[in-house]
Coordinates of C-alpha atoms in Angstrom, one line a residue:
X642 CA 19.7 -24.7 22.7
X643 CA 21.5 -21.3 21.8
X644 CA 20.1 -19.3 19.1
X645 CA 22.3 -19.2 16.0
X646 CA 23.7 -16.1 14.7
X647 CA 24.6 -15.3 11.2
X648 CA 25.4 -11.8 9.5
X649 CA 24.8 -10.8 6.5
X650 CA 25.0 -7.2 4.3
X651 CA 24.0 -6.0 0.7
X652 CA 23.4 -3.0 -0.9
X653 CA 24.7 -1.0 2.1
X654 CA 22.1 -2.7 4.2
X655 CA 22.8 -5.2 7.4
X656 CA 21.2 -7.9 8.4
X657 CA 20.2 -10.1 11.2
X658 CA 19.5 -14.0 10.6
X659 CA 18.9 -16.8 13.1
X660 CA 20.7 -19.8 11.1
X661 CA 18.2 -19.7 8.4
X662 CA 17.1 -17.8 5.6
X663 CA 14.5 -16.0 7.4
X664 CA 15.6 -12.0 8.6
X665 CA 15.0 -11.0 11.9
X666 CA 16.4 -7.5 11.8
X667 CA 17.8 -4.9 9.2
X668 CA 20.3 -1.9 9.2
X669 CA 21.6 0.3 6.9
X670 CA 24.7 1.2 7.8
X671 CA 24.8 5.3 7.0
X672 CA 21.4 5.6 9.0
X673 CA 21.9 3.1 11.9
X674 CA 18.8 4.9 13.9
X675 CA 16.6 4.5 10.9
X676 CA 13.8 1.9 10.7
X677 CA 14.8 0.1 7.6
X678 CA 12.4 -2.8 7.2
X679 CA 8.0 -1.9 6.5
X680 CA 7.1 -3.6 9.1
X681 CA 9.1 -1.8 12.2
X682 CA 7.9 1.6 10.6
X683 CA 3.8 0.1 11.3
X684 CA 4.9 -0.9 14.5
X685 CA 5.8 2.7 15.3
X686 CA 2.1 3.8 14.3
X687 CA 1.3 3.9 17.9
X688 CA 2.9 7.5 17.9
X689 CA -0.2 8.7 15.6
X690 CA -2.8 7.2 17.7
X691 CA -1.7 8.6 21.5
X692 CA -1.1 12.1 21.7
X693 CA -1.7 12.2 25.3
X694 CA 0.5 13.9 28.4
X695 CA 1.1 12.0 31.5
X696 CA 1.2 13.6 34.8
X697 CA 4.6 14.6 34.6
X698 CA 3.8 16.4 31.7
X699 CA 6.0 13.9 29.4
X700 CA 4.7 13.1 26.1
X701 CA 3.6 9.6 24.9
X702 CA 4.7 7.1 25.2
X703 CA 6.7 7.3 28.9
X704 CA 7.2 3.4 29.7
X705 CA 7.9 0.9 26.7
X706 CA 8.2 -2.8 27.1
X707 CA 9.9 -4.4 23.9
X708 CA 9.9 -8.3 24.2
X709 CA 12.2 -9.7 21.3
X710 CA 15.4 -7.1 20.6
X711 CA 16.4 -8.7 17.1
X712 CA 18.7 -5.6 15.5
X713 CA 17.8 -3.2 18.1
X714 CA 15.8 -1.5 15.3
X715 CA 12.6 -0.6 17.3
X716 CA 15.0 0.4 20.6
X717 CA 16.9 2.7 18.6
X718 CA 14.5 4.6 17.0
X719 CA 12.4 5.1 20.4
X720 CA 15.3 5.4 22.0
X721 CA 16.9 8.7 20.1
X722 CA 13.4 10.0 18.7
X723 CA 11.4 9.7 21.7
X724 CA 13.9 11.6 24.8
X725 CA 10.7 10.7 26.8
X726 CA 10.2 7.1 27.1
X727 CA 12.0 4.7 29.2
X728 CA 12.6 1.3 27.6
X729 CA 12.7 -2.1 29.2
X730 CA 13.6 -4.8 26.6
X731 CA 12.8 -8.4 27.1
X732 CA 15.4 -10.8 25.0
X733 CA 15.5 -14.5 25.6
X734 CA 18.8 -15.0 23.4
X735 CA 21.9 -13.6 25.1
X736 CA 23.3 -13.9 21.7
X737 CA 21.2 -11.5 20.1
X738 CA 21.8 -8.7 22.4
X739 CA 25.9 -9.4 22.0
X740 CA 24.9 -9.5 18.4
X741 CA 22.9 -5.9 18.7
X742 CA 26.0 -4.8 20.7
X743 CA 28.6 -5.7 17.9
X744 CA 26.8 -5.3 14.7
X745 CA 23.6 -3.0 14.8
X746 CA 24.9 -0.3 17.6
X747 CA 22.4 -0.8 20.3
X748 CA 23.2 1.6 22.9
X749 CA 24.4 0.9 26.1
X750 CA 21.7 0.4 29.3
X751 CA 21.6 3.8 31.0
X752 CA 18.8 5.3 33.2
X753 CA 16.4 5.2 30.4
X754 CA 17.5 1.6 28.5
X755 CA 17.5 -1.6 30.5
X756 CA 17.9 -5.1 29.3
X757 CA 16.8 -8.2 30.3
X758 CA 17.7 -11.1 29.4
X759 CA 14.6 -14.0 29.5
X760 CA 11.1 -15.1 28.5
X761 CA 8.9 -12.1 27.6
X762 CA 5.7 -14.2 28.1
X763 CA 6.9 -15.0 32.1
X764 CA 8.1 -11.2 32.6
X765 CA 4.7 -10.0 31.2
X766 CA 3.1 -12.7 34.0
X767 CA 5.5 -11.6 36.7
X768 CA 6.1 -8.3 36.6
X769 CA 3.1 -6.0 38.3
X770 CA 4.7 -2.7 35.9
X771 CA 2.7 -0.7 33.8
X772 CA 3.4 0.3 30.1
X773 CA 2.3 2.7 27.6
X774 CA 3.5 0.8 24.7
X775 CA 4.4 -2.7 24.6
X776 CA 5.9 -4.1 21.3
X777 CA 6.0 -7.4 20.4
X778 CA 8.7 -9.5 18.1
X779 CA 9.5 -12.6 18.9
X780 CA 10.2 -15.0 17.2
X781 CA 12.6 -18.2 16.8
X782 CA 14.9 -19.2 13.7
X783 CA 11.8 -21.2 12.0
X784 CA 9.3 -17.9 12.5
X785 CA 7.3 -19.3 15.3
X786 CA 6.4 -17.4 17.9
X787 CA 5.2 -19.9 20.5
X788 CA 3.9 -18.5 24.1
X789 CA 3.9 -14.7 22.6
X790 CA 1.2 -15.6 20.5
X791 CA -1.5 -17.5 22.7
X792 CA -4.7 -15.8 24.2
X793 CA -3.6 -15.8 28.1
X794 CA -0.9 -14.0 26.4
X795 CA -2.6 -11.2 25.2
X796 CA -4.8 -11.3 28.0
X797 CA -1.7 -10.4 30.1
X798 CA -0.5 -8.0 27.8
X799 CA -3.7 -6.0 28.0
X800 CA -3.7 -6.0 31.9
X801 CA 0.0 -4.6 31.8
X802 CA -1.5 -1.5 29.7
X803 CA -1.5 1.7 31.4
X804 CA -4.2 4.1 30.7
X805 CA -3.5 5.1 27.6
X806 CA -1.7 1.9 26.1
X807 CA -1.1 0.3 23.6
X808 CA 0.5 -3.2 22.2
X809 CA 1.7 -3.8 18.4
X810 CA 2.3 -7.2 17.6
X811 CA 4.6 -8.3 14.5
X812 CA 2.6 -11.5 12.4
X813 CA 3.7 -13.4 9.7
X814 CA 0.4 -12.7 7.5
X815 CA 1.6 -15.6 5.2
X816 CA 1.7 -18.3 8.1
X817 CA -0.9 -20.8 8.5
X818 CA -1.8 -19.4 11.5
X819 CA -2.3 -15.8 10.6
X820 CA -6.0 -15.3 11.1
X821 CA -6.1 -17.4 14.3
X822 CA -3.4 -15.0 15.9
X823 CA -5.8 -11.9 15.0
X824 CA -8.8 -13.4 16.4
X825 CA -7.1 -14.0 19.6
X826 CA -6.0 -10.6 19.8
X827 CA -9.5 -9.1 18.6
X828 CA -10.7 -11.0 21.8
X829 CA -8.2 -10.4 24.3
X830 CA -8.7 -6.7 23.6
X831 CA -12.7 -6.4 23.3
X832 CA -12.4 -6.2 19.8
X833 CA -10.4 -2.8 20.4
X834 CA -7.9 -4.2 18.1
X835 CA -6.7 -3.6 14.1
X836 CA -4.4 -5.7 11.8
X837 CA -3.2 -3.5 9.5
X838 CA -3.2 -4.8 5.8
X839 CA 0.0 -6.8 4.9
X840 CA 3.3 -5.1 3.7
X841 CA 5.1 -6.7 1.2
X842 CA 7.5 -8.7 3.4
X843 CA 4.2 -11.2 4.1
X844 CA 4.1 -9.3 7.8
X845 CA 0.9 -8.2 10.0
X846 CA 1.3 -5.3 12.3
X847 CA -1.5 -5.7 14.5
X848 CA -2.8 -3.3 17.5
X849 CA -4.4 -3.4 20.6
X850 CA -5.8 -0.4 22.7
X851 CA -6.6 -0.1 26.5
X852 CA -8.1 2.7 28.6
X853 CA -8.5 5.7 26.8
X854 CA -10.6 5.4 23.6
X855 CA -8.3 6.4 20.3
X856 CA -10.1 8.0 17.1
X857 CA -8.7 9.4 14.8
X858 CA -9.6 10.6 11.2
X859 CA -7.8 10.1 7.8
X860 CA -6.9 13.9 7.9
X861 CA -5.8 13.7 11.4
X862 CA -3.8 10.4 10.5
X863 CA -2.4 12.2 7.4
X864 CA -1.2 15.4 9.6
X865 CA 0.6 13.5 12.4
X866 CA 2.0 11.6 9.8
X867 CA 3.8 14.5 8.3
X868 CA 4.8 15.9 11.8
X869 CA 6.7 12.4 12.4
X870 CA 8.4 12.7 9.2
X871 CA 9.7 16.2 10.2
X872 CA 10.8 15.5 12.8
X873 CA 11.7 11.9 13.3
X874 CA 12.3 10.7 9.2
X875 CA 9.7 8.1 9.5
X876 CA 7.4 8.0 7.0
X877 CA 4.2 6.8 7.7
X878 CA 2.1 8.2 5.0
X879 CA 2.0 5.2 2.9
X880 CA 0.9 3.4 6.0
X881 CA -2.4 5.5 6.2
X882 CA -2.9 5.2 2.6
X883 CA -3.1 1.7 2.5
X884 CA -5.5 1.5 5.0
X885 CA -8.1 4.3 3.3
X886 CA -7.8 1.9 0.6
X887 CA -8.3 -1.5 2.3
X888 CA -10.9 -0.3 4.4
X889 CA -10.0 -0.5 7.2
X890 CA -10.8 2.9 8.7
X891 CA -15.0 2.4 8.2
X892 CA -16.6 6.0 8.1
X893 CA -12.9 7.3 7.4
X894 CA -11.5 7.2 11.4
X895 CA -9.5 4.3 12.5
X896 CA -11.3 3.8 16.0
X897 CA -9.9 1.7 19.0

């Protein structure tokens, strides 16, 4: 069955539906590159964590796997803010990369942007490639996220992490099966994992770590927050305030 496609704008913002009320991806028109919805800005909080150079002496993150395109949102920031990184996006829905094409300017594949169109959860199985950053956000037109959220999933998500890699996982906090999703992550990762508290949309940002041990202090957290907003616009600050104040960063370091 194809996915359907509906497109909708207010207030100077765009957006993505998959014939139902539900919004799987956001715009705004005068700042196309910009992450418009809370929960795309968390998924971005890898660039605080991993700091790292690889052998090449490229910055973090070089490789990034992104399985579920919706508006393009998370490819386009990475794409013009991180000159670095090479993507590899996993879509099942042909229709939401013509969609991304036509409505939410996703760039065209190049030597650093290739798409592919299938099923994330077989190309995480098949494929014997490395990442630094794998981002997952996929999910259908009734918010289910079927094979992308199952432990062997994870589990093969974690073996696809490079050594200094990380995964972020977009949950719908407000779903039945919130808390079972996080505990499958939790153990799929060692317990080197973190749900971040829930934005206002109802939506989880979760995070996994491999190899390299991350730890980083609220002061650090605060500093490289500012640095992204110089020089990317994203603002993550309120992101590290709300977890000081949910405790989630015991003895004031968020440690993976």
């Amino acid at each position: 069955m194809s996915t359907p496609i509906d497109i909708s704008e207010e207030a100077g913002v765009r957006y993505l539906h998959f014939g139902s009320e539900w919004v799987q991806g956001a715009m705004r028109i005068r700042k196309p590159n910009a992450l418009e919805l809370a929960y795309t800005r968390e998924m971005m909080a890898g660039l605080l964590l991993r700091d790292g150079l690889a052998d090449d002496g490229a910055h973090w993150p070089k490789r990034v796997l992104l399985i579920g395109l919706g508006a393009a949102s998370l490819t386009k920031f990475i794409y013009h803010n991180c000159p670095q990184s090479r993507l590899q996006v996993v879509e099942i829905a042909p229709g939401v990369v013509a969609a991304a094409r036509q409505f939410f300017r996703l760039p065209p594949e190049d030597a650093r942007l290739s798409i592919r169109i299938g099923d994330g959860a077989a190309y995480i199985v098949e494929k014997e490639a490395r990442f630094d950053y794998i981002l997952v956000d996929g999910y259908d037109r009734n918010a289910r996220a079927g094979a992308l959220d199952t432990a062997a999933f994870y589990q093969a998500v974690r073996s696809r992490l490079s050594d200094q890699g990380l995964m972020a996982v977009n949950l719908f906090g407000r779903s039945k099966g919130y808390k079972a999703s996080v505990e499958r992550i939790f153990a799929a990762f060692d317990d080197r994992a973190i749900a971040f508290p829930s934005c206002d949309s109802g939506n989880v940002v979760a995070f996994g770590a491999a190899g390299e041990p991350v730890e980083r202090s609220i002061a650090e957290l605060r500093e490289r927050a500012l640095a992204l907003r110089t020089t990317t616009g994203l603002d993550l600050l309120p992101t590290v305030t709300r977890l000081e104040q949910a405790g989630s960063l015991p003895g004031g370091s968020l440690i993976l």
